[in-house]
Short mmCIF file of C-alpha atoms and ligand atoms in Angstrom, two decimals:
data_model
loop_
_atom_site.label_atom_id
_atom_site.label_comp_id
_atom_site.label_asym_id
_atom_site.label_seq_id
_atom_site.Cartn_x
_atom_site.Cartn_y
_atom_site.Cartn_z
CA UNK T 421 -3.52 -317.31 -105.06
CA UNK T 422 -3.82 -314.06 -103.13
CA UNK T 423 -5.89 -311.03 -104.10
CA UNK T 424 -5.60 -307.58 -102.52
CA UNK T 425 -8.89 -305.66 -102.73
CA UNK T 426 -7.33 -302.40 -101.67
CA UNK T 427 -10.47 -300.26 -101.86
CA UNK T 428 -12.72 -303.10 -100.62
CA UNK T 429 -15.02 -305.55 -102.39
CA UNK T 430 -18.63 -306.51 -101.59
CA UNK T 431 -18.94 -309.61 -99.35
CA UNK T 432 -20.63 -311.57 -102.17
CA UNK T 433 -17.62 -311.04 -104.45
CA UNK T 434 -15.19 -312.02 -101.70
CA UNK T 435 -17.24 -315.15 -100.93
CA UNK T 436 -17.33 -316.22 -104.57
CA UNK T 437 -13.57 -315.77 -104.93
CA UNK T 438 -12.84 -317.61 -101.68
CA UNK T 439 -15.14 -320.44 -102.73
CA UNK T 440 -12.99 -320.75 -105.85
CA UNK T 441 -9.83 -321.05 -103.71
CA UNK T 442 -8.48 -317.48 -103.70
CA UNK T 443 -7.40 -315.68 -100.55
CA UNK T 444 -8.91 -312.19 -100.52
CA UNK T 445 -7.49 -309.44 -98.30
CA UNK T 446 -9.55 -306.27 -97.95
CA UNK T 447 -7.32 -304.22 -95.66
CA UNK T 448 -6.32 -300.94 -97.27
CA UNK T 449 -2.59 -300.62 -97.80
CA UNK T 450 -1.39 -296.98 -98.06
CA UNK T 451 -0.40 -296.02 -101.60
CA UNK T 452 3.29 -295.61 -100.70
CA UNK T 453 3.49 -299.13 -99.21
CA UNK T 454 1.64 -300.92 -102.00
CA UNK T 455 4.61 -302.12 -104.05
CA UNK T 456 6.38 -303.60 -101.04
CA UNK T 457 3.21 -305.27 -99.73
CA UNK T 458 2.25 -306.76 -103.10
CA UNK T 459 5.73 -308.29 -103.47
CA UNK T 460 6.14 -309.43 -99.85
CA UNK T 461 2.68 -311.02 -99.71
CA UNK T 462 2.78 -312.50 -103.24
CA UNK T 463 -0.46 -310.93 -104.43
CA UNK T 464 -1.39 -311.93 -107.98
CA UNK T 465 -4.29 -309.53 -108.34
CA UNK T 466 -4.88 -305.97 -107.18
CA UNK T 467 -8.47 -304.74 -107.06
CA UNK T 468 -9.14 -301.02 -106.75
CA UNK T 469 -11.99 -298.55 -107.05
CA UNK T 470 -11.18 -294.86 -107.48
CA UNK T 471 -8.98 -294.26 -104.41
CA UNK T 472 -5.93 -296.42 -105.21
CA UNK T 473 -3.82 -295.55 -108.25
CA UNK T 474 -1.92 -298.08 -110.33
CA UNK T 475 0.81 -296.37 -112.30
CA UNK T 476 3.79 -297.55 -114.35
CA UNK T 477 6.12 -297.60 -111.33
CA UNK T 478 3.91 -300.12 -109.53
CA UNK T 479 3.42 -302.22 -112.66
CA UNK T 480 7.20 -302.34 -113.24
CA UNK T 481 8.01 -303.07 -109.61
CA UNK T 482 5.53 -305.94 -109.15
CA UNK T 483 6.49 -308.57 -111.76
CA UNK T 484 4.28 -311.30 -110.27
CA UNK T 485 1.10 -309.25 -110.48
CA UNK T 486 -1.18 -310.83 -113.10
CA UNK T 487 -4.35 -308.79 -112.90
CA UNK T 488 -5.56 -305.31 -112.07
CA UNK T 489 -9.30 -305.00 -111.48
CA UNK T 490 -11.31 -301.79 -111.23
CA UNK T 491 -14.65 -302.05 -109.48
CA UNK T 492 -16.67 -299.58 -111.54
CA UNK T 493 -16.18 -297.76 -114.81
CA UNK T 494 -13.52 -295.04 -115.09
CA UNK T 495 -9.97 -296.37 -115.41
CA UNK T 496 -8.19 -293.01 -115.15
CA UNK T 497 -6.43 -294.15 -111.94
CA UNK T 498 -4.79 -297.05 -113.80
CA UNK T 499 -2.14 -296.98 -116.56
CA UNK T 500 -4.23 -299.41 -118.58
CA UNK T 501 -2.32 -299.45 -121.87
CA UNK T 502 1.01 -299.88 -120.12
CA UNK T 503 -0.29 -302.70 -117.92
CA UNK T 504 -1.69 -304.54 -120.95
CA UNK T 505 1.59 -304.03 -122.80
CA UNK T 506 3.32 -305.75 -119.88
CA UNK T 507 0.95 -308.71 -120.19
CA UNK T 508 -1.36 -307.97 -117.25
CA UNK T 509 -5.11 -308.51 -117.41
CA UNK T 510 -6.92 -305.24 -116.76
CA UNK T 511 -10.63 -305.57 -116.05
CA UNK T 512 -13.49 -303.35 -114.91
CA UNK T 513 -17.24 -303.63 -114.42
CA UNK T 514 -18.70 -301.05 -116.76
CA UNK T 515 -22.41 -301.80 -116.52
CA UNK T 516 -22.77 -302.51 -112.83
CA UNK T 517 -23.30 -298.98 -111.56
CA UNK T 518 -25.33 -297.27 -114.31
CA UNK T 519 -28.65 -297.66 -112.53
CA UNK T 520 -27.29 -296.22 -109.28
CA UNK T 521 -25.68 -293.21 -110.92
CA UNK T 522 -28.87 -292.51 -112.88
CA UNK T 523 -30.95 -292.56 -109.70
CA UNK T 524 -28.52 -290.18 -108.05
CA UNK T 525 -28.81 -287.73 -110.94
CA UNK T 526 -32.58 -287.80 -110.55
CA UNK T 527 -32.22 -287.35 -106.77
CA UNK T 528 -30.11 -284.24 -107.37
CA UNK T 529 -32.64 -282.92 -109.88
CA UNK T 530 -35.61 -283.49 -107.59
CA UNK T 531 -33.68 -281.89 -104.75
CA UNK T 532 -32.59 -278.93 -106.85
CA UNK T 533 -36.01 -277.91 -108.18
CA UNK T 534 -37.45 -277.79 -104.64
CA UNK T 535 -34.32 -276.41 -102.89
CA UNK T 536 -34.10 -279.49 -100.66
CA UNK T 537 -30.31 -279.19 -100.37
CA UNK T 538 -30.67 -275.68 -98.93
CA UNK T 539 -33.75 -276.34 -96.80
CA UNK T 540 -31.86 -279.21 -95.20
CA UNK T 541 -29.10 -276.77 -94.30
CA UNK T 542 -31.30 -273.98 -92.92
CA UNK T 543 -34.15 -275.87 -91.23
CA UNK T 544 -32.04 -277.39 -88.41
CA UNK T 545 -30.63 -273.93 -87.61
CA UNK T 546 -33.55 -271.57 -88.27
CA UNK T 547 -36.61 -273.79 -88.76
CA UNK T 548 -38.12 -273.04 -85.34
CA UNK T 549 -37.53 -269.29 -85.40
CA UNK T 550 -37.93 -268.36 -89.09
CA UNK T 551 -40.36 -270.95 -90.37
CA UNK T 552 -42.50 -268.50 -92.34
CA UNK T 553 -39.47 -266.79 -93.89
CA UNK T 554 -38.06 -270.13 -95.00
CA UNK T 555 -41.46 -271.23 -96.31
CA UNK T 556 -41.46 -268.13 -98.52
CA UNK T 557 -37.81 -268.60 -99.50
CA UNK T 558 -38.45 -272.08 -100.89
CA UNK T 559 -41.90 -271.44 -102.36
CA UNK T 560 -40.86 -270.96 -105.99
CA UNK T 561 -39.92 -274.51 -106.88
CA UNK T 562 -40.78 -276.07 -110.21
CA UNK T 563 -41.79 -279.54 -111.37
CA UNK T 564 -39.63 -281.85 -113.46
CA UNK T 565 -42.56 -283.20 -115.48
CA UNK T 566 -42.79 -281.54 -118.87
CA UNK T 567 -39.31 -280.01 -118.69
CA UNK T 568 -36.47 -280.92 -121.03
CA UNK T 569 -33.42 -282.81 -119.86
CA UNK T 570 -30.39 -282.47 -122.12
CA UNK T 571 -27.95 -285.34 -121.78
CA UNK T 572 -24.34 -284.96 -122.93
CA UNK T 573 -22.94 -288.44 -123.56
CA UNK T 574 -25.48 -291.17 -124.24
CA UNK T 575 -23.77 -294.36 -123.11
CA UNK T 576 -24.82 -296.66 -120.29
CA UNK T 577 -25.43 -294.00 -117.62
CA UNK T 578 -26.79 -291.38 -120.01
CA UNK T 579 -29.38 -293.88 -121.25
CA UNK T 580 -30.25 -295.11 -117.75
CA UNK T 581 -30.81 -291.49 -116.71
CA UNK T 582 -32.94 -290.92 -119.81
CA UNK T 583 -35.08 -293.90 -118.86
CA UNK T 584 -35.82 -292.41 -115.44
CA UNK T 585 -36.44 -288.94 -116.80
CA UNK T 586 -38.81 -290.25 -119.49
CA UNK T 587 -40.58 -292.27 -116.79
CA UNK T 588 -41.06 -289.04 -114.83
CA UNK T 589 -42.70 -287.37 -117.81
CA UNK T 590 -39.70 -285.31 -118.88
CA UNK T 591 -38.63 -284.70 -122.47
CA UNK T 592 -35.17 -286.03 -123.20
CA UNK T 593 -32.74 -284.79 -125.83
CA UNK T 594 -29.13 -285.87 -126.12
CA UNK T 595 -25.87 -285.40 -127.93
CA UNK T 596 -23.34 -288.15 -128.55
CA UNK T 597 -21.14 -288.27 -131.65
CA UNK T 598 -20.88 -292.06 -131.33
CA UNK T 599 -24.57 -292.88 -130.74
CA UNK T 600 -26.59 -291.31 -133.52
CA UNK T 601 -29.70 -293.26 -132.58
CA UNK T 602 -30.63 -295.01 -129.35
CA UNK T 603 -33.50 -297.06 -128.00
CA UNK T 604 -34.27 -296.32 -124.38
CA UNK T 605 -36.37 -298.84 -122.50
CA UNK T 606 -38.72 -297.46 -119.88
CA UNK T 607 -40.35 -299.97 -117.58
CA UNK T 608 -43.64 -298.74 -116.14
CA UNK T 609 -45.93 -301.01 -114.13
CA UNK T 610 -44.08 -304.06 -115.42
CA UNK T 611 -44.53 -302.99 -119.03
CA UNK T 612 -41.52 -302.22 -121.16
CA UNK T 613 -41.84 -299.29 -123.51
CA UNK T 614 -39.13 -298.73 -126.11
CA UNK T 615 -38.52 -295.08 -126.95
CA UNK T 616 -36.43 -294.15 -129.98
CA UNK T 617 -34.24 -291.08 -129.67
CA UNK T 618 -31.86 -289.38 -132.09
CA UNK T 619 -28.73 -287.41 -131.25
CA UNK T 620 -28.81 -283.64 -131.74
CA UNK T 621 -25.87 -281.27 -131.95
CA UNK T 622 -24.34 -280.24 -128.65
CA UNK T 623 -25.36 -276.63 -129.35
CA UNK T 624 -28.99 -277.61 -129.91
CA UNK T 625 -29.12 -279.65 -126.72
CA UNK T 626 -27.58 -276.84 -124.68
CA UNK T 627 -29.92 -274.24 -126.17
CA UNK T 628 -33.10 -276.27 -125.55
CA UNK T 629 -32.47 -277.98 -122.22
CA UNK T 630 -33.94 -276.82 -118.90
CA UNK T 631 -31.58 -279.24 -117.18
CA UNK T 632 -28.22 -280.51 -118.45
CA UNK T 633 -26.64 -283.74 -117.20
CA UNK T 634 -23.14 -284.85 -118.16
CA UNK T 635 -22.36 -288.50 -118.87
CA UNK T 636 -19.21 -288.39 -120.96
CA UNK T 637 -15.83 -289.88 -120.07
CA UNK T 638 -13.07 -287.51 -118.97
CA UNK T 639 -12.12 -285.63 -122.13
CA UNK T 640 -9.02 -283.62 -123.06
CA UNK T 641 -10.90 -280.42 -122.38
CA UNK T 642 -14.07 -279.64 -120.42
CA UNK T 643 -17.30 -280.57 -122.19
CA UNK T 644 -18.87 -277.49 -120.58
CA UNK T 645 -16.90 -274.24 -120.41
CA UNK T 646 -17.51 -270.54 -120.96
CA UNK T 647 -18.74 -270.97 -124.56
CA UNK T 648 -21.16 -273.77 -123.69
CA UNK T 649 -22.63 -271.90 -120.71
CA UNK T 650 -23.31 -268.94 -123.01
CA UNK T 651 -25.55 -271.10 -125.23
CA UNK T 652 -27.66 -272.43 -122.34
CA UNK T 653 -31.04 -271.12 -121.24
CA UNK T 654 -31.07 -268.57 -118.44
CA UNK T 655 -31.82 -270.37 -115.19
CA UNK T 656 -30.53 -273.74 -116.38
CA UNK T 657 -29.69 -276.44 -113.84
CA UNK T 658 -26.60 -278.55 -114.47
CA UNK T 659 -25.61 -281.93 -113.01
CA UNK T 660 -22.12 -283.43 -113.15
CA UNK T 661 -21.95 -287.03 -111.97
CA UNK T 662 -19.41 -287.96 -114.67
CA UNK T 663 -15.87 -286.88 -113.79
CA UNK T 664 -14.28 -283.83 -112.24
CA UNK T 665 -13.13 -281.44 -114.96
CA UNK T 666 -15.88 -282.38 -117.40
CA UNK T 667 -17.44 -279.08 -116.33
CA UNK T 668 -14.98 -276.18 -116.07
CA UNK T 669 -15.24 -275.27 -112.39
CA UNK T 670 -14.18 -271.61 -112.83
CA UNK T 671 -16.75 -271.09 -115.59
CA UNK T 672 -19.39 -272.79 -113.45
CA UNK T 673 -18.81 -270.47 -110.48
CA UNK T 674 -18.89 -267.41 -112.78
CA UNK T 675 -22.20 -268.52 -114.32
CA UNK T 676 -23.76 -269.40 -110.95
CA UNK T 677 -22.78 -266.00 -109.59
CA UNK T 678 -24.19 -264.16 -112.62
CA UNK T 679 -27.50 -266.05 -112.31
CA UNK T 680 -27.18 -267.63 -115.75
CA UNK T 681 -27.06 -271.03 -114.08
CA UNK T 682 -29.69 -271.36 -111.35
CA UNK T 683 -28.18 -274.40 -109.72
CA UNK T 684 -25.48 -277.02 -110.05
CA UNK T 685 -25.36 -280.52 -108.59
CA UNK T 686 -21.90 -282.04 -108.30
CA UNK T 687 -20.93 -285.57 -107.39
CA UNK T 688 -17.44 -285.27 -108.88
CA UNK T 689 -14.70 -282.66 -108.57
CA UNK T 690 -11.44 -281.73 -110.25
CA UNK T 691 -9.39 -281.90 -107.07
CA UNK T 692 -10.76 -285.01 -105.41
CA UNK T 693 -10.39 -285.72 -102.58
CA UNK T 694 -9.89 -282.05 -101.71
CA UNK T 695 -12.47 -280.11 -103.77
CA UNK T 696 -12.30 -276.32 -103.90
CA UNK T 697 -13.82 -274.54 -100.93
CA UNK T 698 -15.71 -272.07 -103.13
CA UNK T 699 -17.59 -274.97 -104.71
CA UNK T 700 -18.26 -276.68 -101.38
CA UNK T 701 -19.57 -273.49 -99.78
CA UNK T 702 -21.52 -272.19 -102.75
CA UNK T 703 -25.20 -271.58 -101.89
CA UNK T 704 -26.39 -272.73 -105.33
CA UNK T 705 -24.60 -276.08 -105.45
CA UNK T 706 -25.86 -279.38 -104.06
CA UNK T 707 -23.04 -281.75 -103.30
CA UNK T 708 -22.25 -285.41 -102.87
CA UNK T 709 -18.76 -286.90 -102.38
CA UNK T 710 -18.49 -289.08 -105.53
CA UNK T 711 -21.08 -291.61 -104.38
CA UNK T 712 -22.99 -292.05 -107.65
CA UNK T 713 -22.17 -295.74 -107.83
CA UNK T 714 -22.13 -296.30 -104.09
CA UNK T 715 -25.26 -298.33 -103.49
CA UNK T 716 -25.47 -301.78 -101.95
CA UNK T 717 -26.94 -303.17 -105.17
CA UNK T 718 -24.20 -301.71 -107.36
CA UNK T 719 -21.47 -302.88 -104.98
CA UNK T 720 -22.90 -306.41 -105.06
CA UNK T 721 -23.04 -306.38 -108.86
CA UNK T 722 -19.46 -305.06 -109.00
CA UNK T 723 -18.23 -307.77 -106.61
CA UNK T 724 -19.94 -310.54 -108.52
CA UNK T 725 -18.76 -309.26 -111.89
CA UNK T 726 -15.15 -308.98 -110.69
CA UNK T 727 -15.26 -312.46 -109.16
CA UNK T 728 -16.55 -314.11 -112.32
CA UNK T 729 -14.01 -312.35 -114.54
CA UNK T 730 -11.10 -313.19 -112.20
CA UNK T 731 -12.12 -316.84 -112.05
CA UNK T 732 -12.29 -316.99 -115.83
CA UNK T 733 -8.88 -315.33 -116.26
CA UNK T 734 -6.76 -316.74 -113.44
CA UNK T 735 -8.01 -320.27 -112.80
P1 NAD V 774 -20.12 -295.01 -121.49
O1 NAD V 774 -18.79 -295.26 -122.09
O2 NAD V 774 -21.14 -296.09 -121.52
O3 NAD V 774 -20.78 -293.69 -122.10
C1 NAD V 774 -20.07 -292.52 -122.39
C2 NAD V 774 -20.66 -291.96 -123.65
O4 NAD V 774 -20.08 -290.68 -123.90
C3 NAD V 774 -20.41 -292.81 -124.90
O5 NAD V 774 -21.62 -293.17 -125.52
C4 NAD V 774 -19.56 -291.92 -125.80
O6 NAD V 774 -19.87 -292.09 -127.17
C5 NAD V 774 -19.99 -290.54 -125.31
N1 NAD V 774 -19.06 -289.47 -125.64
C6 NAD V 774 -17.71 -289.52 -125.72
N2 NAD V 774 -17.22 -288.31 -126.04
C7 NAD V 774 -18.30 -287.48 -126.16
C8 NAD V 774 -18.46 -286.11 -126.47
N3 NAD V 774 -17.40 -285.34 -126.71
N4 NAD V 774 -19.71 -285.59 -126.48
C9 NAD V 774 -20.79 -286.36 -126.23
N5 NAD V 774 -20.69 -287.67 -125.95
C10 NAD V 774 -19.47 -288.22 -125.90
O7 NAD V 774 -19.81 -294.59 -119.97
P2 NAD V 774 -20.85 -294.61 -118.75
O8 NAD V 774 -20.74 -295.91 -118.05
O9 NAD V 774 -22.16 -294.11 -119.19
O10 NAD V 774 -20.15 -293.51 -117.80
C11 NAD V 774 -20.26 -292.13 -118.10
C12 NAD V 774 -19.45 -291.31 -117.09
O11 NAD V 774 -19.91 -291.55 -115.75
C13 NAD V 774 -17.96 -291.62 -117.07
O12 NAD V 774 -17.24 -290.40 -116.97
C14 NAD V 774 -17.76 -292.38 -115.79
O13 NAD V 774 -16.47 -292.24 -115.29
C15 NAD V 774 -18.79 -291.70 -114.89
N6 NAD V 774 -19.18 -292.46 -113.71
C16 NAD V 774 -19.40 -291.78 -112.55
C17 NAD V 774 -19.78 -292.47 -111.41
C18 NAD V 774 -20.04 -291.76 -110.12
O14 NAD V 774 -19.89 -292.35 -109.06
N7 NAD V 774 -20.44 -290.50 -110.15
C19 NAD V 774 -19.94 -293.87 -111.45
C20 NAD V 774 -19.74 -294.53 -112.65
C21 NAD V 774 -19.35 -293.81 -113.78
#
């Protein structure tokens, strides 16, 4: 049986599938040639990440396809309900990347409070000629310890982020209508400490947080828009490593320009893969190109998890 891993798969996943007798092809087929290739090459499974989309037209046109696999969490690039209705298996690997995304949120926060994103832009250009000016420019950083992180959406990644933040000595508050209480495990020096947290209202979290991090799925409307920004503390820092559109990008720019929001860190964008120029060029935004889950460890976990699910479903 042949599997097309159109957005790639970690070598460990490929090996495990090949050891079970599958043929795994990792060459990327352009979106407009996918249907033809799947049918001509008799692929039974199509594995994607976020780049390839699997819509109704493809599902209808490839009757021999048995399984669609998403390496990672969000399934917005797949018509999941329709595929299931047509009898296809649709799988993903929800837990495999939480740790990596959480670390990236913390990296953005650490970078933001000490202006690392900006210093890394200006030092190569002006570091030798304006050292003292730059030293002064970046001298008003703050520490994370003792500050309050407000988390919107307390699922796998929200809780993993909370664990790091608590481990760094931050206070954590959260809002999640579906997780009234949560136990966050923090491992310090090999010891596991269980910390009980309770959900607050979104308004309370926004009003109290020094930093806000979004970990909700893509919703019908932005979780953070004009009204939500108005509730936040002056000088708040906001991180979006969830999905583009979870934070209203127009409202974000307005609030960065007014000084209400001191800084934003974005890993995800509404118009991926062509984000707005005014976001990319904004002096108060640190940026990464949707790489929250892109670590070697997460990719290995994703590959292994896909391989074991595929073996269980197709063999
Ligand atoms: P999850 O399903 O475990 O958690 C999402 C949580 O959001 C749930 O607990 C749910 O109850 C809560 N929620 C839903 N609606 C809400 C609302 N209106 N207000 C507050 N909470 C709400 O998902 P996860 O694995 O933690 O992923 C969270 C987000 O991270 C998703 O959007 C996912 O696509 C994204 N993600 C990004 C990357 C990246 O590379 N940046 C990688 C993986 C996942």
